[in-house]
């Protein structure tokens, strides 16, 4: 299950202190159907959503039960683009072999200590949230691992849909 809400990085990250929720939390791995992909930055949202659709189709094909909202784990980034794993968490690990198709496999969601941030608004504007997250981590002395996870809390109509609700998990060392 997703941890309790923490700072809204799009507005301004909250400062840790009395009653602050921006403390590292432990996230446990969950079984998931995983589709790996890569994209240029300009095509990122479209590519991730296509991979999420493939993962969801594999879940349906194998008659598995979803156990959470879609995720994208960014596993490698550079100036040109990024590699990611789109995931549909499952209620349980399949007990027998399943046919997921050529692009999907059974895996697990990332686990470890993380801080949860929120982005509310168009995906086209997510860069400003990541900039706020970076500033927050620097200010508080947290060192991020090279894995960031986006959890798509709702199903927006496109990268410019201002109703997007996105939680970002930054795994820390």
Short mmCIF file of N, CA and C in Angstrom, two decimals:
data_model
loop_
_atom_site.label_atom_id
_atom_site.label_comp_id
_atom_site.label_asym_id
_atom_site.label_seq_id
_atom_site.Cartn_x
_atom_site.Cartn_y
_atom_site.Cartn_z
N UNK A 1 0.82 -1.20 0.00
CA UNK A 1 0.00 0.00 0.00
C UNK A 1 0.86 1.25 0.00
N UNK A 2 0.33 2.29 -0.57
CA UNK A 2 1.06 3.55 -0.66
C UNK A 2 1.15 4.20 0.71
N UNK A 3 2.29 4.82 1.02
CA UNK A 3 2.46 5.49 2.30
C UNK A 3 1.63 6.77 2.40
N UNK A 4 1.59 7.33 3.57
CA UNK A 4 0.83 8.56 3.81
C UNK A 4 1.40 9.71 2.98
N UNK A 5 0.58 10.69 2.71
CA UNK A 5 0.98 11.83 1.88
C UNK A 5 2.11 12.62 2.53
N UNK A 6 2.95 13.18 1.69
CA UNK A 6 4.05 14.04 2.14
C UNK A 6 4.05 15.30 1.30
N UNK A 7 5.14 16.01 1.25
CA UNK A 7 5.09 17.35 0.67
C UNK A 7 4.58 17.40 -0.76
N UNK A 8 3.93 18.49 -1.06
CA UNK A 8 3.52 18.75 -2.43
C UNK A 8 4.65 19.55 -3.06
N UNK A 9 5.50 18.85 -3.77
CA UNK A 9 6.70 19.49 -4.33
C UNK A 9 6.35 20.54 -5.37
N UNK A 10 5.20 20.41 -6.01
CA UNK A 10 4.83 21.39 -7.03
C UNK A 10 4.60 22.76 -6.40
N UNK A 11 4.11 22.76 -5.18
CA UNK A 11 3.89 24.03 -4.49
C UNK A 11 5.21 24.46 -3.87
N UNK A 12 5.69 23.70 -2.92
CA UNK A 12 6.99 23.90 -2.29
C UNK A 12 7.12 22.82 -1.25
N UNK A 13 8.19 22.08 -1.26
CA UNK A 13 8.33 21.01 -0.28
C UNK A 13 8.29 21.56 1.15
N UNK A 14 7.62 20.81 1.99
CA UNK A 14 7.55 21.19 3.40
C UNK A 14 8.90 20.94 4.05
N UNK A 15 9.18 21.66 5.10
CA UNK A 15 10.42 21.44 5.84
C UNK A 15 10.18 20.40 6.92
N UNK A 16 11.08 19.40 7.02
CA UNK A 16 10.91 18.45 8.10
C UNK A 16 10.97 19.16 9.45
N UNK A 17 10.21 18.68 10.35
CA UNK A 17 10.15 19.27 11.68
C UNK A 17 9.01 18.63 12.43
N UNK A 18 8.55 19.28 13.45
CA UNK A 18 7.47 18.73 14.25
C UNK A 18 6.24 18.49 13.39
N UNK A 19 5.74 17.26 13.39
CA UNK A 19 4.55 16.92 12.64
C UNK A 19 4.78 16.78 11.15
N UNK A 20 6.02 16.91 10.68
CA UNK A 20 6.28 16.82 9.24
C UNK A 20 6.19 15.37 8.78
N UNK A 21 5.65 15.17 7.58
CA UNK A 21 5.51 13.83 7.03
C UNK A 21 6.59 13.50 6.00
N UNK A 22 7.56 14.38 5.80
CA UNK A 22 8.57 14.18 4.76
C UNK A 22 9.78 13.41 5.26
N UNK A 23 9.56 12.51 6.14
CA UNK A 23 10.65 11.68 6.64
C UNK A 23 10.72 10.42 5.79
N UNK A 24 11.90 9.83 5.68
CA UNK A 24 12.00 8.59 4.92
C UNK A 24 11.04 7.52 5.45
N UNK A 25 10.44 6.81 4.53
CA UNK A 25 9.54 5.71 4.86
C UNK A 25 10.09 4.45 4.21
N UNK A 26 9.75 3.31 4.77
CA UNK A 26 10.16 2.04 4.19
C UNK A 26 9.08 1.56 3.24
N UNK A 27 9.46 1.28 2.02
CA UNK A 27 8.53 0.77 1.02
C UNK A 27 8.93 -0.66 0.72
N UNK A 28 7.95 -1.55 0.81
CA UNK A 28 8.20 -2.96 0.55
C UNK A 28 7.93 -3.28 -0.91
N UNK A 29 8.68 -4.23 -1.43
CA UNK A 29 8.47 -4.68 -2.81
C UNK A 29 7.12 -5.39 -2.92
N UNK A 30 6.49 -5.19 -4.05
CA UNK A 30 5.23 -5.89 -4.36
C UNK A 30 5.40 -6.58 -5.71
N UNK A 31 4.75 -7.71 -5.90
CA UNK A 31 4.82 -8.35 -7.21
C UNK A 31 4.18 -7.44 -8.25
N UNK A 32 4.70 -7.50 -9.49
CA UNK A 32 4.18 -6.63 -10.54
C UNK A 32 4.42 -7.24 -11.91
N UNK A 33 3.61 -6.84 -12.86
CA UNK A 33 3.89 -7.11 -14.27
C UNK A 33 4.70 -5.92 -14.75
N UNK A 34 5.84 -6.21 -15.37
CA UNK A 34 6.81 -5.17 -15.75
C UNK A 34 7.03 -5.17 -17.26
N UNK A 35 7.01 -3.96 -17.83
CA UNK A 35 7.35 -3.76 -19.25
C UNK A 35 8.46 -2.71 -19.27
N UNK A 36 9.63 -3.09 -19.81
CA UNK A 36 10.77 -2.17 -19.88
C UNK A 36 10.66 -1.32 -21.14
N UNK A 37 11.21 -0.12 -21.05
CA UNK A 37 11.19 0.76 -22.20
C UNK A 37 12.26 1.83 -22.10
N UNK A 38 12.37 2.60 -23.17
CA UNK A 38 13.30 3.73 -23.22
C UNK A 38 12.64 4.82 -24.06
N UNK A 39 12.97 6.07 -23.75
CA UNK A 39 12.36 7.18 -24.48
C UNK A 39 13.26 8.40 -24.46
N UNK A 40 13.06 9.27 -25.43
CA UNK A 40 13.64 10.60 -25.42
C UNK A 40 12.78 11.43 -24.48
N UNK A 41 13.32 12.46 -23.89
CA UNK A 41 12.59 13.26 -22.91
C UNK A 41 11.27 13.81 -23.48
N UNK A 42 11.29 14.28 -24.72
CA UNK A 42 10.08 14.87 -25.31
C UNK A 42 8.96 13.86 -25.51
N UNK A 43 9.30 12.57 -25.64
CA UNK A 43 8.31 11.53 -25.87
C UNK A 43 8.05 10.69 -24.62
N UNK A 44 8.57 11.12 -23.47
CA UNK A 44 8.52 10.31 -22.26
C UNK A 44 7.13 9.90 -21.82
N UNK A 45 6.25 10.85 -21.68
CA UNK A 45 4.91 10.54 -21.17
C UNK A 45 4.20 9.56 -22.10
N UNK A 46 4.26 9.83 -23.39
CA UNK A 46 3.59 8.96 -24.37
C UNK A 46 4.15 7.54 -24.31
N UNK A 47 5.48 7.42 -24.21
CA UNK A 47 6.13 6.11 -24.15
C UNK A 47 5.76 5.36 -22.87
N UNK A 48 5.78 6.07 -21.74
CA UNK A 48 5.44 5.42 -20.46
C UNK A 48 4.00 4.95 -20.48
N UNK A 49 3.09 5.78 -20.96
CA UNK A 49 1.67 5.39 -20.98
C UNK A 49 1.44 4.20 -21.92
N UNK A 50 2.18 4.12 -23.03
CA UNK A 50 2.07 2.97 -23.92
C UNK A 50 2.56 1.70 -23.22
N UNK A 51 3.65 1.82 -22.46
CA UNK A 51 4.17 0.66 -21.72
C UNK A 51 3.22 0.25 -20.60
N UNK A 52 2.61 1.23 -19.92
CA UNK A 52 1.61 0.92 -18.89
C UNK A 52 0.44 0.16 -19.52
N UNK A 53 0.00 0.60 -20.71
CA UNK A 53 -1.09 -0.08 -21.41
C UNK A 53 -0.70 -1.52 -21.75
N UNK A 54 0.55 -1.74 -22.18
CA UNK A 54 1.03 -3.10 -22.47
C UNK A 54 1.02 -3.95 -21.20
N UNK A 55 1.49 -3.37 -20.09
CA UNK A 55 1.51 -4.11 -18.82
C UNK A 55 0.10 -4.45 -18.38
N UNK A 56 -0.81 -3.50 -18.51
CA UNK A 56 -2.21 -3.74 -18.11
C UNK A 56 -2.84 -4.82 -19.00
N UNK A 57 -2.54 -4.79 -20.30
CA UNK A 57 -3.06 -5.82 -21.21
C UNK A 57 -2.51 -7.20 -20.83
N UNK A 58 -1.25 -7.26 -20.41
CA UNK A 58 -0.65 -8.53 -19.98
C UNK A 58 -1.33 -9.05 -18.72
N UNK A 59 -1.65 -8.14 -17.80
CA UNK A 59 -2.37 -8.52 -16.57
C UNK A 59 -3.72 -9.14 -16.93
N UNK A 60 -4.43 -8.48 -17.83
CA UNK A 60 -5.74 -8.98 -18.26
C UNK A 60 -5.62 -10.32 -18.98
N UNK A 61 -4.63 -10.42 -19.89
CA UNK A 61 -4.41 -11.65 -20.66
C UNK A 61 -4.17 -12.84 -19.74
N UNK A 62 -3.41 -12.62 -18.67
CA UNK A 62 -3.06 -13.70 -17.74
C UNK A 62 -4.10 -13.87 -16.64
N UNK A 63 -5.16 -13.06 -16.69
CA UNK A 63 -6.24 -13.13 -15.70
C UNK A 63 -5.71 -12.93 -14.27
N UNK A 64 -4.81 -11.95 -14.11
CA UNK A 64 -4.27 -11.62 -12.80
C UNK A 64 -5.04 -10.44 -12.22
N UNK A 65 -4.90 -10.21 -10.92
CA UNK A 65 -5.59 -9.11 -10.26
C UNK A 65 -4.61 -7.98 -9.94
N UNK A 66 -4.98 -6.76 -10.37
CA UNK A 66 -4.15 -5.60 -10.06
C UNK A 66 -4.16 -5.35 -8.56
N UNK A 67 -3.01 -4.91 -8.06
CA UNK A 67 -2.87 -4.65 -6.63
C UNK A 67 -2.41 -3.23 -6.34
N UNK A 68 -2.68 -2.30 -7.25
CA UNK A 68 -2.28 -0.92 -7.02
C UNK A 68 -2.27 -0.14 -8.32
N UNK A 69 -1.96 1.13 -8.21
CA UNK A 69 -1.92 2.03 -9.36
C UNK A 69 -0.66 1.79 -10.19
N UNK A 70 -0.71 2.12 -11.49
CA UNK A 70 0.47 1.95 -12.35
C UNK A 70 1.66 2.77 -11.85
N UNK A 71 2.86 2.24 -12.09
CA UNK A 71 4.11 2.88 -11.68
C UNK A 71 5.06 2.93 -12.87
N UNK A 72 5.98 3.87 -12.81
CA UNK A 72 7.12 3.88 -13.73
C UNK A 72 8.36 4.11 -12.89
N UNK A 73 9.30 3.18 -12.98
CA UNK A 73 10.58 3.33 -12.27
C UNK A 73 11.62 3.76 -13.30
N UNK A 74 12.21 4.92 -13.07
CA UNK A 74 13.26 5.44 -13.95
C UNK A 74 14.57 4.81 -13.49
N UNK A 75 15.16 4.00 -14.36
CA UNK A 75 16.34 3.23 -13.96
C UNK A 75 17.64 3.76 -14.53
N UNK A 76 17.56 4.63 -15.56
CA UNK A 76 18.77 5.22 -16.13
C UNK A 76 18.36 6.48 -16.88
N UNK A 77 19.08 7.57 -16.64
CA UNK A 77 18.76 8.82 -17.32
C UNK A 77 20.04 9.48 -17.83
N UNK A 78 19.91 10.24 -18.90
CA UNK A 78 20.99 11.08 -19.39
C UNK A 78 20.37 12.30 -20.07
N UNK A 79 21.17 13.11 -20.71
CA UNK A 79 20.67 14.34 -21.32
C UNK A 79 19.69 14.08 -22.46
N UNK A 80 19.82 12.94 -23.14
CA UNK A 80 18.97 12.64 -24.29
C UNK A 80 17.66 11.97 -23.92
N UNK A 81 17.66 11.14 -22.88
CA UNK A 81 16.45 10.40 -22.56
C UNK A 81 16.63 9.53 -21.33
N UNK A 82 15.84 8.47 -21.27
CA UNK A 82 15.84 7.64 -20.07
C UNK A 82 15.36 6.23 -20.39
N UNK A 83 15.71 5.32 -19.48
CA UNK A 83 15.20 3.95 -19.49
C UNK A 83 14.29 3.81 -18.28
N UNK A 84 13.26 3.02 -18.43
CA UNK A 84 12.28 2.88 -17.36
C UNK A 84 11.67 1.49 -17.36
N UNK A 85 10.98 1.19 -16.29
CA UNK A 85 10.17 -0.01 -16.20
C UNK A 85 8.77 0.42 -15.79
N UNK A 86 7.80 0.19 -16.67
CA UNK A 86 6.39 0.46 -16.35
C UNK A 86 5.85 -0.78 -15.64
N UNK A 87 5.08 -0.55 -14.57
CA UNK A 87 4.64 -1.67 -13.75
C UNK A 87 3.17 -1.55 -13.37
N UNK A 88 2.53 -2.70 -13.33
CA UNK A 88 1.20 -2.81 -12.74
C UNK A 88 1.38 -3.74 -11.53
N UNK A 89 1.27 -3.18 -10.30
CA UNK A 89 1.39 -4.04 -9.12
C UNK A 89 0.28 -5.10 -9.11
N UNK A 90 0.60 -6.26 -8.57
CA UNK A 90 -0.35 -7.37 -8.49
C UNK A 90 -0.75 -7.63 -7.04
N UNK A 91 -1.94 -8.21 -6.86
CA UNK A 91 -2.36 -8.59 -5.51
C UNK A 91 -1.46 -9.68 -4.95
N UNK A 92 -1.00 -10.59 -5.82
CA UNK A 92 -0.16 -11.71 -5.37
C UNK A 92 0.70 -12.19 -6.53
N UNK A 93 1.78 -12.88 -6.18
CA UNK A 93 2.63 -13.51 -7.19
C UNK A 93 1.83 -14.67 -7.79
N UNK A 94 1.83 -14.82 -9.12
CA UNK A 94 1.12 -15.96 -9.71
C UNK A 94 1.68 -17.28 -9.18
N UNK A 95 0.78 -18.22 -8.90
CA UNK A 95 1.20 -19.50 -8.34
C UNK A 95 1.55 -20.52 -9.41
N UNK A 96 1.23 -20.20 -10.66
CA UNK A 96 1.59 -21.08 -11.77
C UNK A 96 2.09 -20.21 -12.92
N UNK A 97 2.78 -20.81 -13.88
CA UNK A 97 3.27 -20.03 -15.02
C UNK A 97 2.13 -19.31 -15.74
N UNK A 98 2.40 -18.08 -16.17
CA UNK A 98 1.39 -17.29 -16.88
C UNK A 98 1.97 -16.78 -18.19
N UNK A 99 1.10 -16.64 -19.19
CA UNK A 99 1.50 -16.10 -20.48
C UNK A 99 1.21 -14.61 -20.49
N UNK A 100 2.27 -13.81 -20.42
CA UNK A 100 2.12 -12.36 -20.39
C UNK A 100 2.40 -11.72 -21.76
N UNK A 101 2.80 -12.54 -22.73
CA UNK A 101 3.18 -11.99 -24.02
C UNK A 101 4.67 -11.69 -24.05
N UNK A 102 5.13 -11.21 -25.20
CA UNK A 102 6.57 -11.04 -25.42
C UNK A 102 7.18 -9.89 -24.64
N UNK A 103 6.44 -8.81 -24.39
CA UNK A 103 7.03 -7.60 -23.80
C UNK A 103 7.00 -7.54 -22.28
N UNK A 104 6.23 -8.39 -21.64
CA UNK A 104 6.01 -8.28 -20.19
C UNK A 104 6.62 -9.46 -19.44
N UNK A 105 6.92 -9.19 -18.16
CA UNK A 105 7.45 -10.25 -17.29
C UNK A 105 6.95 -9.99 -15.86
N UNK A 106 7.05 -11.00 -15.05
CA UNK A 106 6.74 -10.84 -13.63
C UNK A 106 7.99 -10.31 -12.95
N UNK A 107 7.82 -9.30 -12.13
CA UNK A 107 8.93 -8.71 -11.40
C UNK A 107 8.43 -8.17 -10.08
N UNK A 108 9.12 -7.17 -9.58
CA UNK A 108 8.74 -6.58 -8.29
C UNK A 108 8.94 -5.07 -8.36
N UNK A 109 8.13 -4.36 -7.60
CA UNK A 109 8.28 -2.91 -7.51
C UNK A 109 9.52 -2.60 -6.67
N UNK A 110 10.12 -1.43 -6.88
CA UNK A 110 11.28 -1.05 -6.07
C UNK A 110 10.95 -1.00 -4.58
N UNK A 111 11.96 -1.27 -3.77
CA UNK A 111 11.78 -1.28 -2.31
C UNK A 111 12.94 -0.56 -1.66
N UNK A 112 12.69 -0.06 -0.45
CA UNK A 112 13.73 0.59 0.32
C UNK A 112 13.22 1.85 0.98
N UNK A 113 14.15 2.66 1.48
CA UNK A 113 13.79 3.93 2.12
C UNK A 113 13.54 4.97 1.04
N UNK A 114 12.42 5.67 1.16
CA UNK A 114 12.06 6.66 0.15
C UNK A 114 11.32 7.82 0.80
N UNK A 115 11.29 8.92 0.06
CA UNK A 115 10.48 10.07 0.45
C UNK A 115 9.47 10.27 -0.67
N UNK A 116 8.22 10.48 -0.26
CA UNK A 116 7.14 10.65 -1.23
C UNK A 116 6.85 12.13 -1.44
N UNK A 117 6.77 12.52 -2.71
CA UNK A 117 6.40 13.88 -3.09
C UNK A 117 5.17 13.81 -3.98
N UNK A 118 4.48 14.91 -4.14
CA UNK A 118 3.29 14.95 -4.98
C UNK A 118 3.45 15.98 -6.09
N UNK A 119 2.97 15.60 -7.27
CA UNK A 119 2.85 16.55 -8.38
C UNK A 119 1.38 16.54 -8.77
N UNK A 120 0.78 17.71 -8.79
CA UNK A 120 -0.60 17.86 -9.22
C UNK A 120 -0.61 18.87 -10.35
N UNK A 121 -1.01 18.43 -11.52
CA UNK A 121 -1.01 19.29 -12.70
C UNK A 121 -0.48 18.52 -13.89
N UNK A 122 -0.39 19.18 -15.02
CA UNK A 122 0.01 18.54 -16.26
C UNK A 122 1.40 17.89 -16.16
N UNK A 123 1.55 16.75 -16.83
CA UNK A 123 2.85 16.09 -16.87
C UNK A 123 3.87 16.97 -17.58
N UNK A 124 3.39 17.79 -18.49
CA UNK A 124 4.28 18.72 -19.19
C UNK A 124 5.01 19.65 -18.21
N UNK A 125 4.47 19.82 -17.00
CA UNK A 125 5.05 20.71 -15.99
C UNK A 125 5.81 19.97 -14.89
N UNK A 126 6.04 18.66 -15.06
CA UNK A 126 6.65 17.87 -13.99
C UNK A 126 8.10 18.25 -13.72
N UNK A 127 8.77 18.86 -14.71
CA UNK A 127 10.17 19.27 -14.49
C UNK A 127 10.30 20.21 -13.30
N UNK A 128 9.35 21.12 -13.12
CA UNK A 128 9.42 22.05 -11.99
C UNK A 128 9.30 21.31 -10.67
N UNK A 129 8.52 20.23 -10.65
CA UNK A 129 8.41 19.43 -9.43
C UNK A 129 9.73 18.73 -9.14
N UNK A 130 10.36 18.17 -10.17
CA UNK A 130 11.65 17.51 -9.96
C UNK A 130 12.72 18.51 -9.51
N UNK A 131 12.66 19.73 -10.01
CA UNK A 131 13.60 20.76 -9.56
C UNK A 131 13.38 21.07 -8.08
N UNK A 132 12.11 21.15 -7.66
CA UNK A 132 11.81 21.40 -6.25
C UNK A 132 12.26 20.22 -5.38
N UNK A 133 12.09 19.01 -5.89
CA UNK A 133 12.53 17.82 -5.14
C UNK A 133 14.05 17.86 -4.96
N UNK A 134 14.77 18.16 -6.04
CA UNK A 134 16.23 18.23 -5.97
C UNK A 134 16.67 19.28 -4.95
N UNK A 135 16.04 20.44 -4.97
CA UNK A 135 16.38 21.50 -4.01
C UNK A 135 16.09 21.04 -2.58
N UNK A 136 14.97 20.37 -2.38
CA UNK A 136 14.59 19.86 -1.06
C UNK A 136 15.63 18.85 -0.55
N UNK A 137 16.00 17.89 -1.42
CA UNK A 137 16.97 16.87 -1.02
C UNK A 137 18.30 17.50 -0.67
N UNK A 138 18.73 18.48 -1.47
CA UNK A 138 19.99 19.18 -1.20
C UNK A 138 19.93 19.92 0.13
N UNK A 139 18.82 20.62 0.36
CA UNK A 139 18.66 21.40 1.59
C UNK A 139 18.68 20.52 2.83
N UNK A 140 18.09 19.33 2.73
CA UNK A 140 17.98 18.43 3.88
C UNK A 140 19.12 17.43 3.98
N UNK A 141 20.01 17.42 2.98
CA UNK A 141 21.17 16.53 3.04
C UNK A 141 20.88 15.08 2.69
N UNK A 142 19.80 14.83 1.97
CA UNK A 142 19.50 13.46 1.53
C UNK A 142 20.23 13.18 0.23
N UNK A 143 20.75 11.96 0.10
CA UNK A 143 21.39 11.55 -1.14
C UNK A 143 20.48 10.52 -1.82
N UNK A 144 20.04 10.85 -3.03
CA UNK A 144 19.11 9.98 -3.75
C UNK A 144 19.84 8.83 -4.41
N UNK A 145 19.18 7.67 -4.44
CA UNK A 145 19.66 6.56 -5.26
C UNK A 145 19.33 6.92 -6.71
N UNK A 146 19.76 6.10 -7.64
CA UNK A 146 19.50 6.37 -9.04
C UNK A 146 18.17 5.76 -9.50
N UNK A 147 17.16 5.72 -8.62
CA UNK A 147 15.85 5.21 -8.98
C UNK A 147 14.80 6.18 -8.44
N UNK A 148 13.97 6.66 -9.36
CA UNK A 148 12.82 7.48 -9.00
C UNK A 148 11.59 6.74 -9.49
N UNK A 149 10.54 6.74 -8.71
CA UNK A 149 9.32 6.03 -9.09
C UNK A 149 8.17 7.01 -9.15
N UNK A 150 7.45 6.99 -10.28
CA UNK A 150 6.23 7.77 -10.41
C UNK A 150 5.05 6.83 -10.29
N UNK A 151 4.10 7.20 -9.43
CA UNK A 151 2.85 6.44 -9.29
C UNK A 151 1.73 7.31 -9.85
N UNK A 152 1.04 6.77 -10.84
CA UNK A 152 -0.02 7.51 -11.52
C UNK A 152 -1.33 7.28 -10.76
N UNK A 153 -1.68 8.27 -9.93
CA UNK A 153 -2.80 8.16 -9.01
C UNK A 153 -4.14 8.17 -9.75
N UNK A 154 -4.17 8.83 -10.90
CA UNK A 154 -5.39 8.84 -11.71
C UNK A 154 -5.01 8.60 -13.17
N UNK A 155 -6.00 8.65 -14.05
CA UNK A 155 -5.78 8.38 -15.46
C UNK A 155 -6.02 9.65 -16.28
N UNK A 156 -5.00 10.48 -16.45
CA UNK A 156 -5.18 11.71 -17.22
C UNK A 156 -5.38 11.42 -18.71
N UNK A 157 -5.87 12.41 -19.42
CA UNK A 157 -6.17 12.26 -20.85
C UNK A 157 -4.94 12.49 -21.73
N UNK A 158 -3.90 13.08 -21.19
CA UNK A 158 -2.69 13.35 -21.97
C UNK A 158 -1.69 14.11 -21.13
N UNK A 159 -0.53 14.40 -21.72
CA UNK A 159 0.53 15.06 -20.96
C UNK A 159 0.18 16.49 -20.57
N UNK A 160 -0.82 17.08 -21.23
CA UNK A 160 -1.22 18.46 -20.91
C UNK A 160 -2.47 18.52 -20.02
N UNK A 161 -2.95 17.36 -19.56
CA UNK A 161 -4.15 17.31 -18.71
C UNK A 161 -3.79 17.80 -17.29
N UNK A 162 -4.35 18.92 -16.90
CA UNK A 162 -4.03 19.53 -15.60
C UNK A 162 -4.62 18.78 -14.41
N UNK A 163 -5.42 17.73 -14.67
CA UNK A 163 -6.01 16.97 -13.56
C UNK A 163 -5.12 15.81 -13.10
N UNK A 164 -3.92 15.68 -13.69
CA UNK A 164 -3.01 14.60 -13.32
C UNK A 164 -2.67 14.66 -11.83
N UNK A 165 -2.77 13.51 -11.18
CA UNK A 165 -2.30 13.34 -9.80
C UNK A 165 -1.18 12.30 -9.86
N UNK A 166 0.02 12.73 -9.49
CA UNK A 166 1.21 11.91 -9.60
C UNK A 166 1.97 11.95 -8.28
N UNK A 167 2.30 10.78 -7.74
CA UNK A 167 3.15 10.70 -6.56
C UNK A 167 4.53 10.25 -7.04
N UNK A 168 5.55 10.90 -6.51
CA UNK A 168 6.93 10.60 -6.89
C UNK A 168 7.67 10.10 -5.65
N UNK A 169 8.24 8.92 -5.76
CA UNK A 169 9.00 8.32 -4.66
C UNK A 169 10.48 8.43 -5.00
N UNK A 170 11.22 9.11 -4.14
CA UNK A 170 12.66 9.25 -4.30
C UNK A 170 13.31 8.30 -3.29
N UNK A 171 14.00 7.30 -3.81
CA UNK A 171 14.67 6.35 -2.94
C UNK A 171 16.00 6.94 -2.52
N UNK A 172 16.29 6.89 -1.23
CA UNK A 172 17.48 7.55 -0.70
C UNK A 172 18.47 6.53 -0.15
N UNK A 173 19.73 6.97 -0.11
CA UNK A 173 20.81 6.11 0.40
C UNK A 173 20.84 6.17 1.91
#
